[in-house]
Coordinates of C-alpha atoms in Angstrom, one line a residue:
Chain A
X143 CA -35.2 37.6 -44.1
X144 CA -34.8 34.6 -41.9
X145 CA -36.8 36.4 -39.2
X146 CA -39.8 36.7 -41.3
X147 CA -41.1 33.1 -41.1
X148 CA -39.0 31.8 -38.2
X149 CA -41.6 32.2 -35.6
X150 CA -44.3 30.4 -37.6
X151 CA -42.7 27.1 -36.8
X152 CA -40.1 27.7 -34.2
X153 CA -41.1 30.7 -32.2
X154 CA -42.5 28.7 -29.4
X155 CA -39.4 26.6 -29.1
X156 CA -37.2 29.6 -29.0
X157 CA -39.3 31.1 -26.3
X158 CA -39.2 28.0 -24.2
X159 CA -35.4 27.6 -24.6
X160 CA -34.8 31.2 -23.7
X161 CA -36.9 30.5 -20.7
X162 CA -34.8 27.5 -19.8
X163 CA -31.7 29.6 -20.3
X164 CA -32.9 32.0 -17.7
X165 CA -33.3 29.1 -15.4
X166 CA -29.6 28.4 -15.5
X167 CA -27.7 28.9 -12.3
X168 CA -25.9 32.3 -12.0
X169 CA -22.7 33.3 -10.4
X170 CA -24.6 34.3 -7.3
X171 CA -26.2 30.8 -7.1
X172 CA -22.8 29.2 -7.4
X173 CA -21.3 31.5 -4.8
X174 CA -24.1 30.4 -2.4
X175 CA -23.5 26.8 -3.3
X176 CA -19.9 26.9 -2.5
X177 CA -20.7 28.1 1.0
X178 CA -22.7 25.0 1.7
X179 CA -21.5 22.6 4.4
X180 CA -23.4 19.5 3.5
X181 CA -25.1 18.0 0.5
X182 CA -28.4 18.8 2.0
X183 CA -27.6 22.5 2.1
X184 CA -26.6 22.2 -1.5
X185 CA -29.9 20.5 -2.3
X186 CA -31.7 23.4 -0.6
X187 CA -29.7 25.9 -2.7
X188 CA -30.6 24.0 -5.8
X189 CA -34.3 24.0 -4.8
X190 CA -35.5 26.8 -7.0
X191 CA -33.9 25.4 -10.2
X192 CA -34.2 21.7 -9.6
X193 CA -36.8 21.3 -6.9
X194 CA -39.1 18.8 -8.5
X195 CA -36.3 16.5 -9.5
X196 CA -34.4 16.6 -6.3
X197 CA -37.5 16.1 -4.2
X198 CA -37.3 12.3 -4.4
X199 CA -33.7 12.1 -3.3
X200 CA -33.0 10.8 0.2
X201 CA -31.3 13.1 2.7
X202 CA -27.6 13.5 2.0
X203 CA -27.7 11.9 -1.4
X204 CA -24.6 10.7 -3.1
X205 CA -23.1 13.0 -5.7
X206 CA -23.8 10.6 -8.5
X207 CA -27.5 10.4 -7.7
X208 CA -27.5 14.2 -7.5
X209 CA -25.9 14.4 -11.0
X210 CA -28.3 11.7 -12.3
X211 CA -31.3 13.7 -11.1
X212 CA -29.9 16.9 -12.6
X213 CA -29.4 15.1 -15.9
X214 CA -33.0 13.8 -15.7
X215 CA -34.1 17.4 -15.7
X216 CA -32.1 18.2 -18.7
X217 CA -33.4 15.1 -20.5
X218 CA -37.0 15.8 -19.7
X219 CA -36.8 19.4 -20.9
X220 CA -35.0 18.3 -24.0
X221 CA -37.6 15.8 -24.7
X222 CA -40.3 18.4 -24.3
X223 CA -38.6 20.7 -26.7
X224 CA -37.9 17.9 -29.1
X225 CA -41.6 16.9 -29.0
X226 CA -42.6 20.4 -30.0
X227 CA -40.1 20.8 -32.7
X228 CA -41.0 20.5 -36.3
X229 CA -39.3 20.4 -39.6
X230 CA -35.6 21.3 -39.8
X231 CA -35.4 22.2 -36.1
X232 CA -36.5 18.6 -35.3
X233 CA -33.7 17.3 -37.5
X234 CA -31.3 19.7 -35.9
X235 CA -32.2 18.4 -32.5
X236 CA -31.7 14.9 -33.7
X237 CA -28.3 15.9 -34.7
X238 CA -27.6 17.2 -31.2
X239 CA -28.5 13.7 -29.8
X240 CA -26.2 11.9 -32.2
X241 CA -23.2 12.8 -30.1
X242 CA -24.7 11.0 -27.2
X243 CA -25.7 8.2 -29.4
X244 CA -22.1 7.6 -30.5
X245 CA -21.2 7.2 -26.8
X246 CA -24.0 4.7 -26.3
X247 CA -23.1 2.7 -29.4
X248 CA -19.5 2.7 -28.3
X249 CA -20.6 1.4 -24.9
X250 CA -22.6 -1.4 -26.6
X251 CA -19.7 -2.3 -28.8
X252 CA -17.5 -2.6 -25.8
X253 CA -20.0 -4.8 -24.1
X254 CA -20.4 -7.0 -27.2
X255 CA -16.7 -7.3 -27.7
X256 CA -16.3 -8.6 -24.1
X257 CA -19.3 -10.8 -24.5
X258 CA -21.3 -9.2 -21.8
X259 CA -25.0 -9.1 -21.6
X260 CA -25.6 -5.8 -23.4
X261 CA -29.1 -5.5 -22.0
X262 CA -27.6 -4.5 -18.7
X263 CA -25.8 -1.8 -20.5
X264 CA -28.9 -0.1 -21.7
X265 CA -29.4 1.4 -18.2
X266 CA -26.0 3.0 -18.4
X267 CA -26.6 4.6 -21.7
X268 CA -27.0 8.3 -21.8
X269 CA -30.8 9.0 -22.1
X270 CA -30.2 11.8 -24.6
X271 CA -28.6 9.3 -26.9
X272 CA -31.5 6.9 -26.7
X273 CA -33.1 5.8 -29.9
X274 CA -36.0 3.6 -30.3
X275 CA -34.2 0.8 -32.0
X276 CA -31.4 0.7 -29.4
X277 CA -32.7 -2.5 -27.6
X278 CA -32.4 -4.2 -31.0
X279 CA -28.7 -3.8 -30.9
X280 CA -28.6 -6.0 -27.8
X281 CA -29.8 -8.9 -29.8
X282 CA -26.5 -9.0 -31.6
X283 CA -24.2 -11.5 -30.1
X284 CA -21.1 -10.9 -32.2
X285 CA -19.5 -7.9 -33.7
X286 CA -20.6 -8.6 -37.2
X287 CA -24.2 -8.8 -36.3
X288 CA -23.9 -5.7 -34.2
X289 CA -22.2 -3.9 -37.1
X290 CA -25.0 -4.8 -39.5
X291 CA -27.7 -3.8 -37.1
X292 CA -26.0 -0.5 -36.3
X293 CA -25.9 0.1 -40.0
X294 CA -29.5 -0.7 -40.5
X295 CA -31.1 0.5 -37.3
X296 CA -29.3 3.6 -36.3
X297 CA -29.0 7.1 -37.7
X298 CA -25.3 6.6 -37.2
X299 CA -25.0 4.4 -40.3
X300 CA -23.3 7.1 -42.4
X301 CA -20.6 7.6 -39.8
X302 CA -19.8 3.9 -39.9
X303 CA -20.1 3.4 -43.6
X304 CA -16.9 4.1 -45.5
X305 CA -14.6 4.6 -42.5
X306 CA -15.1 1.5 -40.3
X307 CA -15.6 -2.1 -41.2
X308 CA -16.8 -4.7 -38.8
X309 CA -13.3 -6.0 -38.5
X310 CA -12.2 -2.6 -37.4
X311 CA -14.6 -2.8 -34.5
X312 CA -12.9 -5.9 -33.4
X313 CA -9.3 -4.8 -33.9
X314 CA -9.2 -1.1 -33.2
X315 CA -9.3 0.3 -29.8
X316 CA -12.8 1.3 -28.9
X317 CA -11.6 4.9 -28.3
X318 CA -10.4 5.1 -31.9
X319 CA -13.7 3.9 -33.1
X320 CA -15.5 6.4 -30.9
X321 CA -13.3 9.3 -32.1
X322 CA -13.6 8.3 -35.7
X323 CA -17.4 8.3 -35.3
X324 CA -17.3 11.6 -33.6
X325 CA -15.2 13.1 -36.3
X326 CA -17.6 11.9 -38.9
X327 CA -20.5 13.2 -36.8
X328 CA -19.0 16.6 -36.4
X329 CA -18.2 16.9 -40.1
X330 CA -21.7 15.8 -40.9
X331 CA -23.3 18.2 -38.5
X332 CA -21.2 21.0 -39.9
X333 CA -22.3 20.2 -43.4
X334 CA -25.9 19.9 -42.3
X335 CA -26.0 23.4 -40.7
X336 CA -24.2 25.0 -43.6
X337 CA -26.1 23.3 -46.4
X338 CA -29.7 22.8 -45.2
X339 CA -31.9 25.4 -47.0
X340 CA -33.5 26.4 -43.7
X341 CA -30.2 27.1 -42.1
X342 CA -27.6 28.0 -44.6
X343 CA -26.8 31.7 -44.5
X344 CA -28.8 32.2 -41.3
X345 CA -27.5 33.0 -37.9
X346 CA -27.9 29.3 -37.1
X347 CA -25.2 28.4 -39.6
X348 CA -23.0 31.2 -38.3
X349 CA -23.3 30.4 -34.6
X350 CA -23.3 26.7 -35.1
X351 CA -20.2 26.9 -37.3
X352 CA -18.4 28.7 -34.6
X353 CA -19.5 26.2 -31.9
X354 CA -18.7 23.2 -34.1
X355 CA -15.4 24.6 -35.3
X356 CA -14.5 25.1 -31.7
X357 CA -15.5 21.6 -30.8
X358 CA -13.5 20.2 -33.7
X359 CA -10.4 22.1 -32.7
X360 CA -10.8 21.2 -29.1
X361 CA -11.0 17.5 -30.0
X362 CA -8.0 17.7 -32.3
X363 CA -5.9 19.3 -29.7
X364 CA -7.1 17.0 -26.9
X365 CA -6.5 13.9 -29.0
X366 CA -3.0 15.1 -29.8
X367 CA -2.2 15.9 -26.2
X368 CA -3.7 12.6 -24.9
X369 CA -2.1 10.5 -27.5
X370 CA 1.5 11.2 -26.4
X371 CA 2.9 8.1 -25.0
X372 CA 0.3 5.8 -26.3
X373 CA 0.5 3.4 -29.2
X374 CA -1.6 5.7 -31.4
X375 CA 0.5 6.4 -34.5
X376 CA 0.7 9.8 -36.0
X377 CA -1.0 8.6 -39.2
X378 CA -3.9 7.1 -37.2
X379 CA -4.1 10.2 -35.2
X380 CA -4.4 12.4 -38.2
X381 CA -7.4 10.4 -39.3
X382 CA -9.2 11.4 -36.1
X383 CA -9.0 15.1 -36.7
X384 CA -12.2 16.6 -38.1
X385 CA -11.7 18.2 -41.5
X386 CA -12.9 21.7 -40.6
X387 CA -12.4 24.2 -37.9
X388 CA -10.2 27.1 -37.3
X389 CA -7.1 25.0 -37.2
X390 CA -7.8 23.2 -40.4
X391 CA -5.9 22.5 -42.5
X392 CA -2.4 23.9 -41.5
X393 CA -3.0 23.6 -37.8
X394 CA -4.2 20.1 -38.0
X395 CA -1.3 19.1 -40.2
X396 CA 1.1 20.5 -37.7
X397 CA -0.8 18.8 -34.9
X398 CA -0.5 15.5 -36.7
X399 CA 3.3 16.0 -36.6
X400 CA 3.5 17.2 -33.1
X401 CA 5.6 15.1 -30.7
X402 CA 5.1 17.0 -27.5
X403 CA 3.3 19.8 -25.8
X404 CA 5.6 22.4 -27.5
X405 CA 4.7 21.0 -30.9
X406 CA 1.0 21.4 -30.1
X407 CA 1.7 24.9 -29.0
X408 CA 3.4 25.7 -32.3
X409 CA 0.5 24.2 -34.2
X410 CA -2.1 26.3 -32.6
X411 CA 0.0 29.5 -32.8
X412 CA -2.1 30.7 -35.7
X413 CA -5.3 31.0 -33.7
X414 CA -5.0 33.8 -31.1
X415 CA -7.5 32.3 -28.7
X416 CA -5.8 28.9 -28.4
X417 CA -2.4 30.5 -28.3
X418 CA -3.5 32.5 -25.3
X419 CA -4.8 29.3 -23.6
X420 CA -1.5 27.5 -24.3
X421 CA 0.5 30.4 -23.0
X422 CA -1.5 30.4 -19.8
X423 CA -1.4 26.7 -19.4
X424 CA 2.3 26.6 -20.3
X425 CA 2.9 29.0 -17.4
X426 CA 0.6 27.3 -15.0
X427 CA 1.0 23.6 -15.5
X428 CA 4.2 23.4 -17.6
X429 CA 4.7 21.1 -20.5
X430 CA 4.4 18.1 -18.3
X431 CA 0.9 18.8 -17.2
X432 CA -1.3 20.4 -19.8
X433 CA -4.8 20.1 -18.6
X434 CA -3.5 19.8 -15.2
X435 CA -6.2 20.5 -12.7
X436 CA -4.1 19.4 -9.8
X437 CA -0.7 20.9 -10.7
X438 CA -1.4 24.6 -11.1
X439 CA -3.9 24.7 -8.3
X440 CA -3.6 28.4 -7.9
X441 CA -6.4 30.7 -8.9
X442 CA -4.6 31.6 -12.2
X443 CA -3.3 28.1 -12.9
X444 CA -6.3 26.9 -14.8
X445 CA -5.9 23.9 -16.9
X446 CA -6.2 23.8 -20.7
X447 CA -9.4 21.8 -20.4
X448 CA -10.9 24.3 -18.0
X449 CA -10.1 27.1 -20.4
X450 CA -11.6 25.2 -23.3
X451 CA -14.8 24.7 -21.3
X452 CA -14.8 28.3 -20.3
X453 CA -14.4 29.3 -24.0
X454 CA -17.2 26.9 -25.1
X455 CA -19.5 28.3 -22.5
X456 CA -18.8 31.8 -23.6
X457 CA -19.5 31.0 -27.2
X458 CA -22.7 29.2 -26.1
X459 CA -23.7 32.2 -24.0
X460 CA -23.2 34.6 -26.9
X461 CA -25.4 32.3 -29.0
X462 CA -28.3 33.7 -27.1
X463 CA -27.6 37.2 -28.3
X464 CA -28.8 36.1 -31.7
X465 CA -32.4 36.0 -32.8
X466 CA -34.1 33.4 -34.9
X467 CA -31.6 30.6 -34.6
X468 CA -31.6 27.0 -33.7
X469 CA -28.2 27.3 -32.3
X470 CA -29.7 28.3 -28.9
X471 CA -30.9 24.8 -28.4
X472 CA -27.4 23.4 -28.8
X473 CA -26.0 26.1 -26.7
X474 CA -28.6 25.5 -24.0
X475 CA -27.8 21.8 -23.9
X476 CA -24.1 22.6 -23.6
X477 CA -24.7 25.2 -20.9
X478 CA -26.9 22.8 -19.0
X479 CA -24.3 20.0 -19.2
X480 CA -21.7 22.3 -17.9
X481 CA -24.0 23.3 -15.1
X482 CA -24.5 19.6 -14.2
X483 CA -20.7 19.2 -14.2
X484 CA -20.4 22.2 -11.9
X485 CA -23.0 20.9 -9.5
X486 CA -21.3 17.5 -9.4
X487 CA -17.9 19.1 -8.8
X488 CA -19.2 21.3 -6.0
X489 CA -21.1 18.5 -4.5
X490 CA -18.0 16.3 -4.7
X491 CA -15.9 18.9 -3.0
X492 CA -18.4 19.3 -0.3
X493 CA -18.8 15.6 0.2
X494 CA -15.1 15.1 0.4
X495 CA -14.5 18.3 2.5
X496 CA -11.9 19.6 0.1
X497 CA -13.1 23.1 -0.2
X498 CA -9.9 24.6 -1.5
X499 CA -10.6 23.8 -5.1
X500 CA -14.3 24.2 -5.0
X501 CA -14.1 27.3 -7.1
X502 CA -13.0 25.3 -10.1
X503 CA -16.4 25.5 -11.6
X504 CA -17.2 27.5 -14.7
X505 CA -19.9 30.0 -14.6
X506 CA -20.7 32.4 -17.4
X507 CA -23.9 34.1 -16.2
Chain B
X243 CA 5.3 -31.2 54.6
X244 CA 6.9 -30.5 51.2
X245 CA 4.3 -32.4 49.3
X246 CA 1.7 -29.7 50.0
X247 CA 2.3 -27.9 46.7
X248 CA 1.5 -29.2 43.3
X249 CA 4.1 -31.7 42.3
X250 CA 4.7 -34.4 39.8
X251 CA 3.8 -37.9 40.5
X252 CA 7.3 -39.4 40.9
X253 CA 8.8 -41.9 43.2
X254 CA 11.2 -40.0 45.5
X255 CA 14.3 -41.7 44.3
X256 CA 17.7 -40.3 43.7
X257 CA 17.3 -41.1 40.0
X258 CA 14.1 -39.1 39.7
X259 CA 15.8 -36.3 41.6
X260 CA 18.4 -36.2 38.9
X261 CA 15.8 -36.2 36.2
X262 CA 13.9 -33.4 38.0
X263 CA 17.0 -31.3 38.4
X264 CA 17.7 -31.6 34.7
X265 CA 14.2 -30.7 34.0
X266 CA 14.4 -27.6 36.1
X267 CA 17.5 -26.5 34.4
X268 CA 15.9 -27.0 31.1
X269 CA 12.8 -25.1 32.1
X270 CA 14.9 -22.2 33.3
X271 CA 16.9 -22.1 30.1
X272 CA 13.7 -22.3 28.1
X273 CA 12.1 -19.6 30.1
X274 CA 14.9 -17.2 29.6
X275 CA 15.0 -18.0 25.8
X276 CA 11.3 -17.6 25.4
X277 CA 11.3 -14.4 27.5
X278 CA 13.9 -13.0 25.1
X279 CA 11.9 -14.1 22.1
X280 CA 8.8 -12.5 23.5
X281 CA 10.6 -9.3 24.1
X282 CA 12.0 -9.3 20.6
X283 CA 8.5 -9.9 19.2
X284 CA 7.0 -7.3 21.4
X285 CA 9.5 -4.8 20.2
X286 CA 8.7 -5.6 16.6
X287 CA 5.0 -5.5 17.4
X288 CA 5.3 -2.0 18.8
X289 CA 7.1 -0.9 15.7
X290 CA 4.5 -2.4 13.5
X291 CA 1.8 -0.8 15.5
X292 CA 3.5 2.5 15.0
X293 CA 3.9 1.9 11.3
X294 CA 0.3 0.9 11.0
X295 CA -0.7 4.2 12.5
X296 CA 1.4 6.0 10.0
X297 CA 0.2 3.9 7.1
X298 CA -3.4 4.5 8.1
X299 CA -3.0 8.2 8.2
X300 CA -1.2 8.1 4.9
X301 CA -3.9 6.1 3.5
X302 CA -6.5 8.6 4.6
X303 CA -4.6 11.4 2.9
X304 CA -3.9 9.4 -0.3
X305 CA -7.5 8.2 -0.6
X306 CA -8.8 11.7 -0.2
X307 CA -6.6 12.9 -3.0
X308 CA -7.5 9.9 -5.1
X309 CA -11.2 10.3 -4.8
X310 CA -10.8 14.0 -5.6
X311 CA -8.9 13.1 -8.7
X312 CA -11.8 10.7 -9.6
X313 CA -14.1 13.6 -9.2
X314 CA -11.9 15.6 -11.5
X315 CA -12.2 12.8 -14.1
X316 CA -15.9 12.9 -13.8
X317 CA -15.8 16.6 -14.3
X318 CA -13.5 16.5 -17.3
X319 CA -15.1 13.6 -19.0
X320 CA -18.5 14.7 -18.2
X321 CA -19.9 11.2 -17.6
X322 CA -19.4 7.9 -16.1
X323 CA -16.4 6.1 -17.7
X324 CA -16.3 3.3 -15.2
X325 CA -17.6 0.7 -17.6
X326 CA -15.2 1.5 -20.4
X327 CA -12.3 1.3 -17.9
X328 CA -13.5 -2.0 -16.5
X329 CA -13.8 -3.5 -20.0
X330 CA -10.6 -2.2 -21.4
X331 CA -8.5 -3.4 -18.5
X332 CA -7.1 -6.8 -19.5
X333 CA -4.3 -7.6 -17.3
X334 CA -3.2 -6.3 -13.9
X335 CA -0.7 -3.6 -14.1
X336 CA -0.2 -3.3 -10.4
X337 CA 0.9 -6.6 -8.9
X338 CA 2.1 -7.7 -5.5
X339 CA 4.7 -10.2 -4.6
X340 CA 4.6 -12.0 -1.2
X341 CA 7.8 -12.4 0.7
X342 CA 8.5 -13.9 4.1
X343 CA 10.3 -12.2 6.8
X344 CA 11.8 -14.0 9.7
X345 CA 11.5 -12.3 13.1
X346 CA 12.8 -14.5 15.9
X347 CA 11.5 -17.6 14.2
X348 CA 8.2 -16.2 13.2
X349 CA 7.5 -16.0 9.5
X350 CA 5.8 -12.8 8.6
X351 CA 4.4 -12.3 5.2
X352 CA 5.4 -9.1 3.6
X353 CA 3.7 -7.8 0.4
X354 CA 5.7 -6.0 -2.1
X355 CA 4.0 -4.0 -4.8
X356 CA 5.4 -3.5 -8.3
X357 CA 4.2 -2.2 -11.6
X358 CA 4.4 -4.3 -14.7
X359 CA 6.1 -2.4 -17.4
X360 CA 4.4 -1.5 -20.7
X361 CA 1.0 -2.4 -19.5
X362 CA -1.3 0.4 -20.3
X363 CA -4.6 -1.0 -21.1
X364 CA -6.7 2.2 -21.1
X365 CA -4.2 4.7 -22.3
X366 CA -6.7 5.7 -24.9
X367 CA -9.6 6.2 -22.6
X368 CA -10.8 9.8 -22.7
X369 CA -8.8 10.4 -25.9
X370 CA -11.3 13.0 -27.0
X371 CA -11.5 14.7 -23.6
X372 CA -10.3 14.1 -20.1
X373 CA -7.5 11.7 -21.0
X374 CA -5.0 13.5 -18.9
X375 CA -7.2 13.4 -15.9
X376 CA -7.8 9.7 -16.4
X377 CA -4.1 9.0 -16.5
X378 CA -3.4 11.1 -13.5
X379 CA -6.3 9.6 -11.6
X380 CA -4.8 6.2 -12.4
X381 CA -1.5 7.2 -11.0
X382 CA -3.1 8.6 -7.9
X383 CA -5.0 5.4 -7.3
X384 CA -1.9 3.4 -8.0
X385 CA -0.3 5.3 -5.1
X386 CA -3.4 4.7 -3.0
X387 CA -3.3 1.0 -3.7
X388 CA 0.4 1.0 -2.8
X389 CA -0.5 2.5 0.6
X390 CA -3.2 -0.2 0.9
X391 CA -0.7 -3.0 0.1
X392 CA 1.7 -1.6 2.7
X393 CA -1.1 -1.4 5.2
X394 CA -2.2 -4.9 4.4
X395 CA 1.2 -6.4 4.9
X396 CA 1.5 -4.6 8.2
X397 CA -1.9 -5.7 9.3
X398 CA -1.2 -9.3 8.5
X399 CA 2.0 -9.1 10.4
X400 CA 0.2 -7.4 13.2
X401 CA -2.4 -10.2 13.5
X402 CA 0.2 -13.0 13.2
X403 CA 2.6 -11.4 15.7
X404 CA -0.3 -10.8 18.1
X405 CA -1.1 -14.5 18.0
X406 CA 2.5 -15.5 18.3
X407 CA 3.2 -13.1 21.1
X408 CA 0.2 -14.5 23.0
X409 CA 1.4 -18.1 22.5
X410 CA 4.9 -17.2 23.6
X411 CA 3.7 -15.2 26.6
X412 CA 1.5 -18.1 27.5
X413 CA 4.5 -20.4 27.4
X414 CA 6.6 -18.0 29.4
X415 CA 4.0 -17.7 32.0
X416 CA 3.3 -21.4 32.0
X417 CA 7.0 -22.1 32.5
X418 CA 7.4 -19.4 35.1
X419 CA 4.4 -20.0 37.1
X420 CA 3.6 -23.7 36.7
X421 CA 6.4 -25.8 35.4
X422 CA 9.2 -24.2 37.4
X423 CA 7.4 -24.1 40.8
X424 CA 6.1 -27.6 40.2
X425 CA 9.5 -29.0 39.4
X426 CA 11.0 -27.1 42.4
X427 CA 8.2 -28.6 44.5
X428 CA 9.0 -32.0 43.3
X429 CA 12.7 -31.6 43.9
X430 CA 11.9 -30.3 47.4
X431 CA 9.6 -33.2 47.9
X432 CA 12.1 -35.7 46.7
X433 CA 14.8 -34.1 48.9
X434 CA 12.6 -34.2 51.9
X435 CA 11.6 -37.7 51.3
X436 CA 15.2 -38.7 50.8
X437 CA 16.2 -36.8 54.0
X438 CA 13.5 -38.6 55.8
X439 CA 14.8 -41.9 54.5
X440 CA 18.3 -40.8 55.5
X441 CA 17.2 -40.0 58.9
X442 CA 15.3 -43.3 59.3
X443 CA 18.3 -45.1 58.0
X444 CA 20.6 -43.3 60.4
X445 CA 18.3 -43.9 63.3
X446 CA 18.1 -47.5 62.3
X447 CA 21.8 -47.8 62.1
X448 CA 22.1 -46.1 65.5
X449 CA 19.7 -48.5 66.9
X450 CA 21.5 -51.4 65.4
X451 CA 24.8 -50.1 66.7
X452 CA 23.4 -49.6 70.2
X453 CA 21.9 -53.0 70.1
X454 CA 25.2 -54.4 69.0
X455 CA 27.0 -52.5 71.8
X456 CA 24.6 -53.8 74.3
X457 CA 25.1 -57.3 73.0
X458 CA 28.8 -57.0 73.1
X459 CA 28.6 -55.7 76.6
X460 CA 26.5 -58.6 77.6
X461 CA 28.9 -61.0 76.0
X462 CA 31.8 -59.3 77.7
X463 CA 30.1 -59.5 81.0
X464 CA 29.4 -63.1 80.5
X465 CA 33.0 -63.9 79.6
X466 CA 34.2 -62.0 82.6
X467 CA 31.9 -63.7 85.0
X468 CA 33.0 -67.0 83.5
X469 CA 36.6 -66.1 84.1
X470 CA 35.9 -65.0 87.6
X471 CA 34.2 -68.2 88.3
X472 CA 37.1 -70.2 86.9
X473 CA 39.6 -68.3 89.0
X474 CA 37.6 -68.9 92.1
X475 CA 37.5 -72.6 91.3
X476 CA 41.2 -72.7 90.8
X477 CA 41.8 -71.2 94.0
X478 CA 39.8 -73.8 95.6
X479 CA 41.8 -76.7 94.0
X480 CA 45.2 -75.2 94.7
X481 CA 44.9 -75.6 98.5
X482 CA 44.0 -79.1 98.7
X483 CA 44.9 -80.8 95.4
X484 CA 48.2 -82.0 94.1
X485 CA 50.8 -79.4 94.2
X486 CA 51.9 -77.9 91.1
X487 CA 55.6 -78.5 90.7
X488 CA 56.2 -75.5 88.7
X489 CA 54.0 -73.2 90.4
X490 CA 55.3 -74.2 93.7
X491 CA 55.8 -71.8 96.3
X492 CA 59.2 -71.1 97.3
X493 CA 61.1 -74.1 98.2
X494 CA 63.2 -74.0 101.1
X495 CA 66.7 -73.4 100.3
X496 CA 68.8 -76.5 100.4
X497 CA 71.9 -76.1 102.3
X498 CA 74.7 -78.5 101.7

């Protein structure tokens, strides 16, 4: 049924995005890239995919400028798609940008808190999270003004309202603010894809639920693991877990009580995928080093984060097997982001002449 | 003449000879002391050079690991977190303490790194993702900074020691090649002057003595000739003057 009218509004977009997906680098490309000796070689290898954007780079560019140019490409493509999107797809794509917006707002809050000139920060903001009224936020000189203008001017208002007051911005660690916002965002996004009449019950809802649930679980696990040894209390930690996902509610409850790596492992026992990750990570890095890229440097000793990324990419890849869904846009953005990370990593390894770990990239095509 | 070499402007007197001899002795003692100091410093200097070499190599390795771990952070976090880190750092966690080390009288600054406890300003950075990498990267960089601090204290010591060794060597050389020869020259000069004076004195004395002798001889001769003349006169008077009763010639024996 959903296929009947999908193409009226969204057929073009789907076609474009599928085209973009085909432009993603494949395993062969990556294999070629890892053979490069200099950044210039790498640039040459990236030519077919990123030619126009890399053309303006000077010879032997820095990795960060390479990554910036690669991001530029993603941004310009995303903007093109967004400009052509209508109706619920347009809203869906706005939702995709909210995640980046949260990062930008968090950046501005940090700047305001430390009484920096926030205008300088605008350049550092992620272009995908750019919204028209963002420069307005820079007018605010104290936290209260900023809070009010965020509430009025940004689409993030619902995420602030109810869970954060302007005192919280002052007192709480910015990371807690960010993660609270992100939690609210994920929950809202989840609700949106499952309740909007255009999406509920369609493949979009299905695929997006899977992706968002995975994202929620990953955040919950990461927050737990990263909070060991910090002043984040268990009660505060619990507030940062999104209220959905495959771990919710039993797993998250157990996560909120976990004291160490072992506790986290027990909490995720119920989900076979995560259990497998933890078993592998437990063997590779040991309890001391979950997410340890450096510790288990062997080919099998992949870190937890690596495996999460791998899993995310696989889910995103499988999203393209479905027809008539908005989820491919989200999946494409995620895949592209991973690709940029891969390029940065490979470029970094080449620049630092540390080729032994160059194969740490994640390629799913 | 002994005054050909460089010498100090002194009057060649016995007193200044004494002063010069004391000076020479002082210079020799100073020379040997400074020489020993310079050797001690050079020994230390070599050691520091070797340690700098080691530290630099170590720094190279550590920095490489550190920048790779930074790359890991970029990979895991998927963006630039530099600003957040800069803003959330409030007080220095890694501090250094300066100490002084005494090497043969030279004070070398030595830096000692230490971590302040319980100071974890950005423990929460990357809470959502990449927190582990951020923490590990921080540790790696702490090690890198440690290596840098060590290198810095070695380099400072290197520069200072270099300067001091140059000064000491300059002094050693100055004493060895300028002061000692000059003092020796002066002593030689004074000695030769004094000898000269001695010789002159001796000659003068001899001259005086010989003059005296001559004078004495003259006086003697005069006295003698006077005596001779007197005797001759006496003889003359004895033959035709009143006869000396006592000094009469033998009287004729009176026979009764």
